[in-house]
Amino acid sequence: MYAKRLDIYGFKAFGKTKLSLQFPGRTGPDLPRLRNVNLILGDNGGGKSSVLRALAIAILAPALMESGFVAYRLVRRGRAEEQEYKTAFLKIFGKAGPNEYQLRQEGTRVSTAIELIARIERRDGRSLDRIHLEDTPASPIADRLFDDSSPAFFVVGYGATRRVETGDFSPSSARRSRGLRYQRVAGLFEDHLALIPLQSWMPEMQRATPHRFDEALDLLNSVLPENIVFRGDQDPEDGQYVFLFDGIKTPFSALSDGYRAFIGWVGDLISHLNQVVPQGEPLARQGGLVLVDEIDLHLHPSWQREVVPKLATAFPRLQFVFTTHSPLVASTVERRNIFITDTAADGSAEIRQLDETVFGRSAEQLLLSSYFGLESTRAEAFQDEARTLFRKAADGDAEAALSYLDSLTETAEGAEP
């Protein structure tokens, strides 16, 4: 299933808002080049991460209720002068994906239109809220959600505090504390949740299904920068996987934080795909929803300029919802892919889209545009000094006028002015 539209009422920072999402196979006029990408921008605390959590809860509510999920302060808590919220509603208007083999495999006919509603109830004086099912059809939806191995309703989420481990990892231990459906999105709700390391699933894949191992290698390499290559080799001493970084064999734990964080969550995603896609079917054919907070986390600006298009191309049937603070990431998509979290008149958060062009604009242009709203990209201390000089110049101080002009036109030593 793909999320076609999300309606939010009284959830986290939001009052009442809605957003219509891009998804694979979407038809109609004025479609962006990347039809499987949604990018959310906004200030810290503005609700970007809450959109990801809302999507996960609305789709997976039946499974979350019995899987270790804790509904901690999900209903909006406003100031005394603001509207009081006792209940939050999350409504998903979904659309069945293009994966015909899923329906054949499960022998079930599913309507192309799906509506799911989750209700979250606030308990007075307590931080733990209670989640209810307002409207989730018991069959076939709930039945599929309780089947961890089903490729239907595939949702994976990664929070900004995602952590990569290189030591021992026990999948059975992780599954005992969390149901697998929740385990796939738990990083959105729990801090510093460990991702599934490569060495916990790739060796068995290489031994049992070499063709799928080769596909996993191809997928991972297709989203990495050109200066790093993964051939599936392991260090004979500690079993770590080894990467070719600028032609030098480098164990995974010796890579930079940026590479480990990115390879960690993409590898985790591939491992979850491997759990649900039937043997004989390509991993990239799986549909579903992938939620990633801070897609630019630890990434160099050169990588930020290509990470989203590469992911969208490598996994064309996955619907991505990313959050970011990076203008370089934003410039790789179109205005129809971008949503802005903003503050409504009543102080609650809302979501909107802008008509302003974004694709291909420079970082400076975007930072000064309505998407980021900065008045200047210069340091605040520099701005203060420049304002002081400008005021002196306006009062007739010629030396201050020259200093002001020098500060605006200063070039690096040796550079042509």
C-alpha positions as a LaTeX table, in Angstrom:
\begin{tabular}{lrrr}
\hline
Residue & $x$ (\AA) & $y$ (\AA) & $z$ (\AA) \\
\hline
Met1 & 0.00 & 0.00 & 0.00 \\
Tyr2 & 1.05 & 3.58 & $-0.65$ \\
Ala3 & $-0.07$ & 6.55 & 1.42 \\
Lys4 & $-2.04$ & 8.80 & $-0.90$ \\
Arg5 & $-3.20$ & 11.32 & 1.71 \\
Leu6 & $-2.66$ & 11.80 & 5.44 \\
Asp7 & $-5.13$ & 13.72 & 7.61 \\
Ile8 & $-3.91$ & 14.75 & 11.07 \\
Tyr9 & $-5.97$ & 16.06 & 13.97 \\
Gly10 & $-4.58$ & 16.87 & 17.43 \\
Phe11 & $-1.38$ & 14.83 & 17.00 \\
Lys12 & 1.90 & 16.04 & 18.59 \\
Ala13 & 2.43 & 19.67 & 17.46 \\
Phe14 & $-0.38$ & 19.56 & 14.89 \\
Gly15 & $-3.89$ & 20.89 & 15.21 \\
Lys16 & $-5.70$ & 20.05 & 11.99 \\
Thr17 & $-3.82$ & 19.55 & 8.73 \\
Lys18 & $-3.49$ & 17.26 & 5.74 \\
Leu19 & $-1.00$ & 16.44 & 3.00 \\
Ser20 & $-1.34$ & 14.66 & $-0.33$ \\
Leu21 & 1.72 & 12.56 & $-1.08$ \\
Gln22 & 3.62 & 11.50 & $-4.17$ \\
Phe23 & 3.71 & 7.73 & $-4.70$ \\
Pro24 & 4.88 & 5.24 & $-7.36$ \\
Gly25 & 2.44 & 4.83 & $-10.21$ \\
Arg26 & 0.64 & 8.09 & $-9.48$ \\
Thr27 & $-1.14$ & 9.48 & $-12.53$ \\
Gly28 & $-2.52$ & 12.87 & $-13.41$ \\
Pro29 & $-1.29$ & 16.29 & $-14.53$ \\
Asp30 & 1.73 & 18.20 & $-13.24$ \\
Leu31 & 3.65 & 15.22 & $-11.88$ \\
Pro32 & 7.28 & 15.56 & $-10.71$ \\
Arg33 & 10.14 & 13.54 & $-12.16$ \\
Leu34 & 10.57 & 11.60 & $-8.89$ \\
Arg35 & 7.07 & 10.31 & $-8.23$ \\
Asn36 & 8.09 & 8.21 & $-5.23$ \\
Val37 & 9.71 & 11.02 & $-3.17$ \\
Asn38 & 8.28 & 13.34 & $-0.52$ \\
Leu39 & 10.52 & 15.81 & 1.30 \\
Ile40 & 9.50 & 17.64 & 4.47 \\
Leu41 & 11.23 & 20.89 & 5.48 \\
Gly42 & 10.72 & 23.06 & 8.55 \\
Asp43 & 12.17 & 24.46 & 11.75 \\
Asn44 & 13.33 & 22.32 & 14.64 \\
Gly45 & 10.29 & 21.37 & 16.67 \\
Gly46 & 8.01 & 22.23 & 13.77 \\
Gly47 & 6.59 & 18.72 & 13.31 \\
Lys48 & 8.71 & 17.12 & 10.57 \\
Ser49 & 9.44 & 13.95 & 12.55 \\
Ser50 & 5.84 & 13.84 & 13.76 \\
Val51 & 4.64 & 13.42 & 10.16 \\
Leu52 & 6.75 & 10.26 & 9.86 \\
Arg53 & 5.40 & 8.92 & 13.14 \\
Ala54 & 1.83 & 9.73 & 12.13 \\
Leu55 & 2.21 & 7.76 & 8.88 \\
Ala56 & 3.63 & 4.74 & 10.73 \\
Ile57 & 0.90 & 4.73 & 13.39 \\
Ala58 & $-1.99$ & 5.25 & 10.97 \\
Ile59 & $-0.96$ & 2.31 & 8.77 \\
Leu60 & 0.31 & $-0.12$ & 11.42 \\
Ala61 & $-2.04$ & 0.65 & 14.33 \\
Pro62 & $-3.42$ & $-2.92$ & 14.71 \\
Ala63 & 0.08 & $-4.42$ & 14.87 \\
Leu64 & 1.51 & $-1.65$ & 17.08 \\
Met65 & $-1.07$ & $-2.24$ & 19.79 \\
Glu66 & 0.38 & $-5.68$ & 20.56 \\
Ser67 & 4.06 & $-5.27$ & 19.74 \\
Gly68 & 5.75 & $-3.21$ & 22.47 \\
Phe69 & 4.80 & 0.21 & 21.13 \\
Val70 & 4.37 & 2.90 & 23.82 \\
Ala71 & 2.08 & 5.83 & 22.98 \\
Tyr72 & 4.06 & 8.53 & 24.80 \\
Arg73 & 2.53 & 12.04 & 24.67 \\
Leu74 & 1.09 & 11.73 & 21.19 \\
Val75 & $-2.07$ & 13.81 & 21.71 \\
Arg76 & $-1.34$ & 17.53 & 21.32 \\
Arg77 & $-0.64$ & 19.37 & 24.58 \\
Gly78 & $-1.25$ & 23.08 & 24.01 \\
Arg79 & $-0.73$ & 26.11 & 26.21 \\
Ala80 & $-3.51$ & 27.09 & 28.61 \\
Glu81 & $-4.91$ & 29.70 & 26.22 \\
Glu82 & $-4.98$ & 27.26 & 23.30 \\
Gln83 & $-7.52$ & 24.62 & 22.40 \\
Glu84 & $-7.39$ & 21.52 & 24.59 \\
Tyr85 & $-7.09$ & 18.22 & 22.76 \\
Lys86 & $-8.34$ & 15.04 & 24.39 \\
Thr87 & $-8.12$ & 12.88 & 21.28 \\
Ala88 & $-5.93$ & 12.68 & 18.19 \\
Phe89 & $-7.06$ & 11.20 & 14.88 \\
Leu90 & $-4.84$ & 9.95 & 12.07 \\
Lys91 & $-6.47$ & 9.04 & 8.79 \\
Ile92 & $-4.67$ & 7.43 & 5.85 \\
Phe93 & $-6.17$ & 7.31 & 2.39 \\
Gly94 & $-4.15$ & 4.55 & 0.77 \\
Lys95 & $-3.82$ & 3.06 & $-2.65$ \\
Ala96 & $-2.94$ & $-0.55$ & $-3.40$ \\
Gly97 & 0.49 & $-0.80$ & $-4.97$ \\
Pro98 & 1.48 & $-2.26$ & $-8.34$ \\
Asn99 & 2.87 & $-5.51$ & $-6.90$ \\
Glu100 & 0.60 & $-8.06$ & $-8.51$ \\
Tyr101 & 2.65 & $-10.97$ & $-7.22$ \\
Gln102 & 1.79 & $-10.03$ & $-3.63$ \\
Leu103 & $-1.90$ & $-10.46$ & $-4.27$ \\
Arg104 & $-1.32$ & $-13.70$ & $-6.19$ \\
Gln105 & 0.87 & $-15.03$ & $-3.40$ \\
Glu106 & $-1.69$ & $-14.35$ & $-0.71$ \\
Gly107 & $-4.72$ & $-15.28$ & $-2.77$ \\
Thr108 & $-6.60$ & $-12.16$ & $-1.72$ \\
Arg109 & $-8.32$ & $-9.50$ & $-3.76$ \\
Val110 & $-7.70$ & $-6.05$ & $-2.30$ \\
Ser111 & $-9.56$ & $-2.91$ & $-3.30$ \\
Thr112 & $-7.32$ & $-0.27$ & $-4.81$ \\
Ala113 & $-8.73$ & 2.29 & $-2.34$ \\
Ile114 & $-7.95$ & 1.80 & 1.36 \\
Glu115 & $-8.91$ & 3.97 & 4.33 \\
Leu116 & $-7.36$ & 3.53 & 7.77 \\
Ile117 & $-8.17$ & 5.58 & 10.88 \\
Ala118 & $-6.34$ & 5.44 & 14.21 \\
Arg119 & $-7.59$ & 7.23 & 17.34 \\
Ile120 & $-5.28$ & 8.17 & 20.20 \\
Glu121 & $-6.84$ & 9.05 & 23.54 \\
Arg122 & $-5.20$ & 11.31 & 26.10 \\
Arg123 & $-5.33$ & 10.20 & 29.71 \\
Asp124 & $-5.50$ & 13.17 & 32.09 \\
Gly125 & $-2.46$ & 13.75 & 34.24 \\
Arg126 & $-0.40$ & 11.07 & 32.50 \\
Ser127 & 2.17 & 11.07 & 29.71 \\
Leu128 & 1.15 & 7.71 & 28.27 \\
Asp129 & $-1.75$ & 7.92 & 25.83 \\
Arg130 & $-3.92$ & 5.06 & 24.59 \\
Ile131 & $-4.22$ & 4.04 & 20.93 \\
His132 & $-7.47$ & 2.66 & 19.49 \\
Leu133 & $-8.59$ & 1.40 & 16.11 \\
Glu134 & $-11.27$ & 3.69 & 14.81 \\
Asp135 & $-11.59$ & 2.09 & 11.38 \\
Thr136 & $-9.26$ & $-0.64$ & 10.14 \\
Pro137 & $-10.98$ & $-3.44$ & 8.19 \\
Ala138 & $-10.32$ & $-6.74$ & 9.91 \\
Ser139 & $-9.89$ & $-8.59$ & 6.64 \\
Pro140 & $-7.75$ & $-8.57$ & 4.67 \\
Ile141 & $-5.86$ & $-5.63$ & 6.19 \\
Ala142 & $-5.53$ & $-6.56$ & 9.86 \\
Asp143 & $-4.85$ & $-10.19$ & 8.93 \\
Arg144 & $-1.93$ & $-9.14$ & 6.73 \\
Leu145 & $-0.58$ & $-6.74$ & 9.35 \\
Phe146 & $-0.31$ & $-9.52$ & 11.92 \\
Asp147 & 1.62 & $-11.67$ & 9.44 \\
Asp148 & 5.20 & $-10.44$ & 9.81 \\
Ser149 & 6.35 & $-12.26$ & 6.69 \\
Ser150 & 3.64 & $-10.77$ & 4.46 \\
Pro151 & 4.89 & $-8.34$ & 1.80 \\
Ala152 & 1.65 & $-6.39$ & 2.17 \\
Phe153 & 1.67 & $-3.08$ & 4.09 \\
Phe154 & 5.46 & $-2.92$ & 4.18 \\
Val155 & 6.53 & 0.08 & 6.29 \\
Val156 & 10.08 & 0.81 & 7.52 \\
Gly157 & 11.18 & 3.89 & 9.47 \\
Tyr158 & 14.48 & 5.40 & 10.60 \\
Gly159 & 14.76 & 8.11 & 13.25 \\
Ala160 & 17.48 & 10.75 & 13.44 \\
Thr161 & 19.20 & 8.93 & 16.34 \\
Arg162 & 19.66 & 5.68 & 14.40 \\
Arg163 & 22.72 & 3.77 & 15.57 \\
Val164 & 24.90 & 1.25 & 13.76 \\
Glu165 & 26.42 & $-1.71$ & 15.62 \\
Thr166 & 29.35 & $-3.81$ & 14.48 \\
Gly167 & 29.31 & $-6.26$ & 17.39 \\
Asp168 & 27.00 & $-9.12$ & 18.26 \\
Phe169 & 23.36 & $-8.71$ & 17.28 \\
Ser170 & 20.53 & $-11.09$ & 18.12 \\
Pro171 & 17.49 & $-10.83$ & 15.83 \\
Ser172 & 15.52 & $-13.21$ & 18.04 \\
Ser173 & 16.18 & $-11.08$ & 21.12 \\
Ala174 & 15.08 & $-7.91$ & 19.32 \\
Arg175 & 11.93 & $-9.64$ & 18.09 \\
Arg176 & 10.97 & $-10.83$ & 21.57 \\
Ser177 & 10.85 & $-7.26$ & 22.88 \\
Arg178 & 9.14 & $-5.84$ & 19.77 \\
Gly179 & 6.90 & $-7.33$ & 17.13 \\
Leu180 & 8.58 & $-7.28$ & 13.73 \\
Arg181 & 6.12 & $-4.77$ & 12.25 \\
Tyr182 & 6.94 & $-2.39$ & 15.09 \\
Gln183 & 10.62 & $-3.28$ & 15.03 \\
Arg184 & 10.78 & $-1.93$ & 11.47 \\
Val185 & 9.61 & 1.54 & 12.58 \\
Ala186 & 10.73 & 1.56 & 16.24 \\
Gly187 & 13.62 & 3.90 & 15.46 \\
Leu188 & 11.05 & 6.67 & 14.89 \\
Phe189 & 9.84 & 6.36 & 18.49 \\
Glu190 & 12.86 & 5.14 & 20.48 \\
Asp191 & 16.25 & 6.85 & 20.76 \\
His192 & 19.47 & 5.14 & 19.70 \\
Leu193 & 17.85 & 1.97 & 18.42 \\
Ala194 & 20.44 & $-0.30$ & 16.80 \\
Leu195 & 20.09 & $-1.10$ & 13.11 \\
Ile196 & 20.50 & $-4.64$ & 11.84 \\
Pro197 & 24.22 & $-5.01$ & 10.99 \\
Leu198 & 25.31 & $-6.45$ & 7.65 \\
Gln199 & 27.13 & $-9.42$ & 9.17 \\
Ser200 & 23.94 & $-10.64$ & 10.88 \\
Trp201 & 22.11 & $-11.43$ & 7.62 \\
Met202 & 24.40 & $-11.17$ & 4.57 \\
Pro203 & 26.50 & $-14.32$ & 5.20 \\
Glu204 & 23.38 & $-16.51$ & 5.28 \\
Met205 & 22.02 & $-14.79$ & 2.16 \\
Gln206 & 25.33 & $-15.39$ & 0.37 \\
Arg207 & 25.29 & $-19.06$ & 1.33 \\
Ala208 & 21.62 & $-19.84$ & 0.72 \\
Thr209 & 20.67 & $-17.50$ & $-2.17$ \\
Pro210 & 23.75 & $-16.27$ & $-4.06$ \\
His211 & 21.62 & $-14.57$ & $-6.73$ \\
Arg212 & 19.85 & $-12.49$ & $-4.09$ \\
Phe213 & 23.18 & $-11.68$ & $-2.44$ \\
Asp214 & 24.40 & $-10.30$ & $-5.76$ \\
Glu215 & 21.21 & $-8.24$ & $-6.06$ \\
Ala216 & 21.73 & $-6.84$ & $-2.54$ \\
Leu217 & 25.29 & $-5.85$ & $-3.48$ \\
Asp218 & 24.06 & $-4.12$ & $-6.64$ \\
Leu219 & 21.39 & $-2.20$ & $-4.72$ \\
Leu220 & 23.81 & $-1.02$ & $-2.07$ \\
Asn221 & 26.47 & 0.02 & $-4.58$ \\
Ser222 & 23.93 & 1.86 & $-6.71$ \\
Val223 & 23.19 & 4.34 & $-3.90$ \\
Leu224 & 26.79 & 4.86 & $-2.71$ \\
Pro225 & 29.17 & 7.55 & $-4.01$ \\
Glu226 & 31.59 & 6.42 & $-6.71$ \\
Asn227 & 34.61 & 6.46 & $-4.39$ \\
Ile228 & 33.31 & 3.58 & $-2.25$ \\
Val229 & 32.61 & 0.06 & $-3.52$ \\
Phe230 & 31.26 & $-3.01$ & $-1.73$ \\
Arg231 & 32.09 & $-6.45$ & $-3.14$ \\
Gly232 & 30.86 & $-8.53$ & $-0.23$ \\
Asp233 & 34.33 & $-9.38$ & 1.11 \\
Gln234 & 34.80 & $-10.03$ & 4.83 \\
Asp235 & 37.77 & $-9.45$ & 7.12 \\
Pro236 & 39.04 & $-12.95$ & 8.07 \\
Glu237 & 39.97 & $-11.77$ & 11.57 \\
Asp238 & 36.70 & $-10.36$ & 12.89 \\
Gly239 & 34.14 & $-11.13$ & 10.18 \\
Gln240 & 33.46 & $-7.47$ & 9.39 \\
Tyr241 & 32.58 & $-6.58$ & 5.84 \\
Val242 & 35.28 & $-4.70$ & 3.96 \\
Phe243 & 34.69 & $-1.78$ & 1.59 \\
Leu244 & 36.97 & $-0.32$ & $-1.04$ \\
Phe245 & 37.25 & 3.35 & $-0.05$ \\
Asp246 & 39.29 & 5.31 & $-2.60$ \\
Gly247 & 40.78 & 1.96 & $-3.60$ \\
Ile248 & 41.85 & 1.06 & $-0.03$ \\
Lys249 & 40.34 & $-1.95$ & 1.76 \\
Thr250 & 38.55 & $-0.51$ & 4.78 \\
Pro251 & 36.56 & $-2.48$ & 7.41 \\
Phe252 & 33.04 & $-1.18$ & 8.03 \\
Ser253 & 33.87 & 0.04 & 11.56 \\
Ala254 & 36.76 & 2.13 & 10.17 \\
Leu255 & 34.53 & 4.08 & 7.78 \\
Ser256 & 33.45 & 7.61 & 8.68 \\
Asp257 & 30.22 & 8.26 & 10.61 \\
Gly258 & 28.52 & 9.40 & 7.41 \\
Tyr259 & 29.24 & 6.21 & 5.49 \\
Arg260 & 28.40 & 3.94 & 8.43 \\
Ala261 & 25.12 & 5.74 & 9.16 \\
Phe262 & 24.00 & 5.63 & 5.54 \\
Ile263 & 25.13 & 2.07 & 4.80 \\
Gly264 & 23.60 & 1.04 & 8.13 \\
Trp265 & 20.05 & 2.11 & 7.36 \\
Val266 & 20.12 & 1.08 & 3.68 \\
Gly267 & 21.49 & $-2.33$ & 4.69 \\
Asp268 & 18.75 & $-2.60$ & 7.34 \\
Leu269 & 16.14 & $-1.78$ & 4.68 \\
Ile270 & 17.50 & $-4.46$ & 2.33 \\
Ser271 & 17.43 & $-7.03$ & 5.14 \\
His272 & 13.74 & $-6.26$ & 5.79 \\
Leu273 & 12.98 & $-6.50$ & 2.07 \\
Asn274 & 14.66 & $-9.91$ & 2.05 \\
Gln275 & 12.31 & $-11.06$ & 4.83 \\
Val276 & 9.14 & $-10.37$ & 2.86 \\
Val277 & 9.92 & $-10.68$ & $-0.86$ \\
Pro278 & 9.26 & $-14.24$ & $-2.14$ \\
Gln279 & 12.26 & $-16.10$ & $-3.51$ \\
Gly280 & 12.54 & $-15.69$ & $-7.24$ \\
Glu281 & 11.20 & $-12.14$ & $-7.13$ \\
Pro282 & 13.59 & $-9.15$ & $-7.25$ \\
Leu283 & 13.94 & $-7.11$ & $-4.07$ \\
Ala284 & 13.45 & $-3.85$ & $-5.99$ \\
Arg285 & 9.94 & $-4.90$ & $-7.02$ \\
Gln286 & 8.66 & $-4.65$ & $-3.47$ \\
Gly287 & 6.30 & $-1.76$ & $-2.81$ \\
Gly288 & 5.77 & 0.00 & 0.49 \\
Leu289 & 6.62 & 3.05 & 2.55 \\
Val290 & 10.07 & 4.09 & 3.82 \\
Leu291 & 10.31 & 6.94 & 6.36 \\
Val292 & 13.73 & 8.53 & 6.98 \\
Asp293 & 14.33 & 11.38 & 9.43 \\
Glu294 & 17.22 & 13.69 & 8.47 \\
Ile295 & 18.23 & 12.01 & 5.21 \\
Asp296 & 21.30 & 14.29 & 5.12 \\
Leu297 & 22.58 & 13.02 & 8.50 \\
His298 & 26.42 & 13.13 & 8.48 \\
Leu299 & 26.52 & 13.40 & 4.67 \\
His300 & 29.03 & 15.64 & 2.90 \\
Pro301 & 27.44 & 18.36 & 0.70 \\
Ser302 & 28.59 & 16.56 & $-2.48$ \\
Trp303 & 26.67 & 13.47 & $-1.38$ \\
Gln304 & 23.61 & 15.48 & $-0.36$ \\
Arg305 & 23.30 & 16.60 & $-3.99$ \\
Glu306 & 22.67 & 13.04 & $-5.22$ \\
Val307 & 21.42 & 10.89 & $-2.35$ \\
Val308 & 17.65 & 11.31 & $-2.93$ \\
Pro309 & 17.64 & 10.73 & $-6.74$ \\
Lys310 & 19.85 & 7.65 & $-6.28$ \\
Leu311 & 17.54 & 6.12 & $-3.67$ \\
Ala312 & 14.43 & 6.90 & $-5.72$ \\
Thr313 & 15.95 & 5.23 & $-8.79$ \\
Ala314 & 17.35 & 2.18 & $-6.99$ \\
Phe315 & 14.01 & 1.45 & $-5.25$ \\
Pro316 & 11.41 & 2.70 & $-7.76$ \\
Arg317 & 8.46 & 0.95 & $-6.11$ \\
Leu318 & 9.11 & 2.23 & $-2.61$ \\
Gln319 & 7.41 & 5.44 & $-1.50$ \\
Phe320 & 9.90 & 7.61 & 0.40 \\
Val321 & 9.13 & 10.32 & 2.93 \\
Phe322 & 12.27 & 12.17 & 4.03 \\
Thr323 & 12.88 & 15.09 & 6.36 \\
Thr324 & 15.86 & 17.40 & 5.96 \\
His325 & 17.39 & 20.76 & 6.84 \\
Ser326 & 19.62 & 20.73 & 3.75 \\
Pro327 & 19.04 & 23.15 & 0.85 \\
Leu328 & 21.30 & 20.90 & $-1.26$ \\
Val329 & 18.91 & 17.98 & $-0.75$ \\
Ala330 & 15.90 & 20.20 & $-1.44$ \\
Ser331 & 17.36 & 21.42 & $-4.74$ \\
Thr332 & 17.37 & 17.85 & $-6.14$ \\
Val333 & 13.55 & 17.60 & $-6.16$ \\
Glu334 & 10.68 & 19.75 & $-7.42$ \\
Arg335 & 8.21 & 21.91 & $-5.56$ \\
Arg336 & 5.55 & 19.19 & $-5.85$ \\
Asn337 & 7.79 & 16.86 & $-3.84$ \\
Ile338 & 8.25 & 19.33 & $-0.97$ \\
Phe339 & 6.12 & 20.03 & 2.09 \\
Ile340 & 6.77 & 22.78 & 4.65 \\
Thr341 & 5.82 & 22.59 & 8.31 \\
Asp342 & 4.66 & 25.97 & 9.53 \\
Thr343 & 2.79 & 27.57 & 12.43 \\
Ala344 & $-0.97$ & 28.13 & 12.11 \\
Ala345 & $-2.84$ & 31.12 & 13.57 \\
Asp346 & $-3.77$ & 29.12 & 16.70 \\
Gly347 & $-0.12$ & 28.24 & 17.42 \\
Ser348 & $-0.35$ & 24.65 & 16.21 \\
Ala349 & 1.72 & 23.19 & 13.39 \\
Glu350 & 0.40 & 22.82 & 9.87 \\
Ile351 & 1.70 & 21.56 & 6.52 \\
Arg352 & 1.64 & 23.42 & 3.22 \\
Gln353 & 3.23 & 23.47 & $-0.21$ \\
Leu354 & 4.69 & 26.45 & $-2.03$ \\
Asp355 & 4.46 & 27.49 & $-5.67$ \\
Glu356 & 8.04 & 28.75 & $-5.65$ \\
Thr357 & 10.54 & 26.92 & $-7.90$ \\
Val358 & 13.10 & 24.80 & $-6.08$ \\
Phe359 & 14.71 & 22.30 & $-8.49$ \\
Gly360 & 18.25 & 23.27 & $-9.50$ \\
Arg361 & 18.49 & 26.42 & $-7.38$ \\
Ser362 & 21.70 & 27.10 & $-5.47$ \\
Ala363 & 21.96 & 26.56 & $-1.72$ \\
Glu364 & 22.13 & 30.32 & $-1.12$ \\
Gln365 & 19.05 & 30.96 & $-3.27$ \\
Leu366 & 17.07 & 28.33 & $-1.38$ \\
Leu367 & 18.18 & 29.49 & 2.06 \\
Leu368 & 16.96 & 33.01 & 1.19 \\
Ser369 & 13.71 & 31.70 & $-0.34$ \\
Ser370 & 10.37 & 30.96 & 1.32 \\
Tyr371 & 11.46 & 27.35 & 1.84 \\
Phe372 & 13.99 & 28.27 & 4.54 \\
Gly373 & 13.18 & 31.93 & 5.18 \\
Leu374 & 16.63 & 33.27 & 6.09 \\
Glu375 & 17.27 & 36.99 & 5.70 \\
Ser376 & 20.98 & 36.37 & 5.21 \\
Thr377 & 23.38 & 33.43 & 5.03 \\
Arg378 & 26.16 & 35.43 & 6.69 \\
Ala379 & 27.13 & 34.87 & 10.35 \\
Glu380 & 25.06 & 36.88 & 12.82 \\
Ala381 & 28.20 & 38.46 & 14.34 \\
Phe382 & 29.25 & 39.67 & 10.89 \\
Gln383 & 25.78 & 41.09 & 10.31 \\
Asp384 & 25.92 & 43.01 & 13.59 \\
Glu385 & 29.31 & 44.53 & 12.71 \\
Ala386 & 28.14 & 45.39 & 9.19 \\
Arg387 & 25.00 & 47.13 & 10.51 \\
Thr388 & 27.12 & 49.21 & 12.89 \\
Leu389 & 29.46 & 50.26 & 10.07 \\
Phe390 & 26.52 & 51.02 & 7.78 \\
Arg391 & 24.92 & 53.30 & 10.36 \\
Lys392 & 28.23 & 55.17 & 10.81 \\
Ala393 & 28.62 & 55.45 & 7.05 \\
Ala394 & 25.09 & 56.81 & 6.74 \\
Asp395 & 26.01 & 59.48 & 9.29 \\
Gly396 & 28.93 & 60.61 & 7.10 \\
Asp397 & 31.83 & 58.53 & 8.44 \\
Ala398 & 33.91 & 57.95 & 5.27 \\
Glu399 & 36.29 & 55.48 & 6.94 \\
Ala400 & 33.34 & 53.39 & 8.14 \\
Ala401 & 31.92 & 53.45 & 4.60 \\
Leu402 & 35.17 & 52.04 & 3.19 \\
Ser403 & 35.35 & 49.39 & 5.93 \\
Tyr404 & 31.76 & 48.38 & 5.18 \\
Leu405 & 32.51 & 47.96 & 1.47 \\
Asp406 & 35.72 & 46.04 & 2.26 \\
Ser407 & 33.81 & 43.61 & 4.48 \\
Leu408 & 31.35 & 42.84 & 1.67 \\
Thr409 & 33.96 & 42.39 & $-1.06$ \\
Glu410 & 36.84 & 40.76 & 0.82 \\
Thr411 & 38.35 & 37.84 & $-1.11$ \\
Ala412 & 40.58 & 34.97 & $-0.06$ \\
Glu413 & 44.32 & 35.67 & $-0.12$ \\
Gly414 & 45.65 & 35.12 & $-3.63$ \\
Ala415 & 42.19 & 34.99 & $-5.20$ \\
Glu416 & 41.32 & 37.29 & $-8.07$ \\
Pro417 & 39.11 & 40.11 & $-6.74$ \\
\hline
\end{tabular}
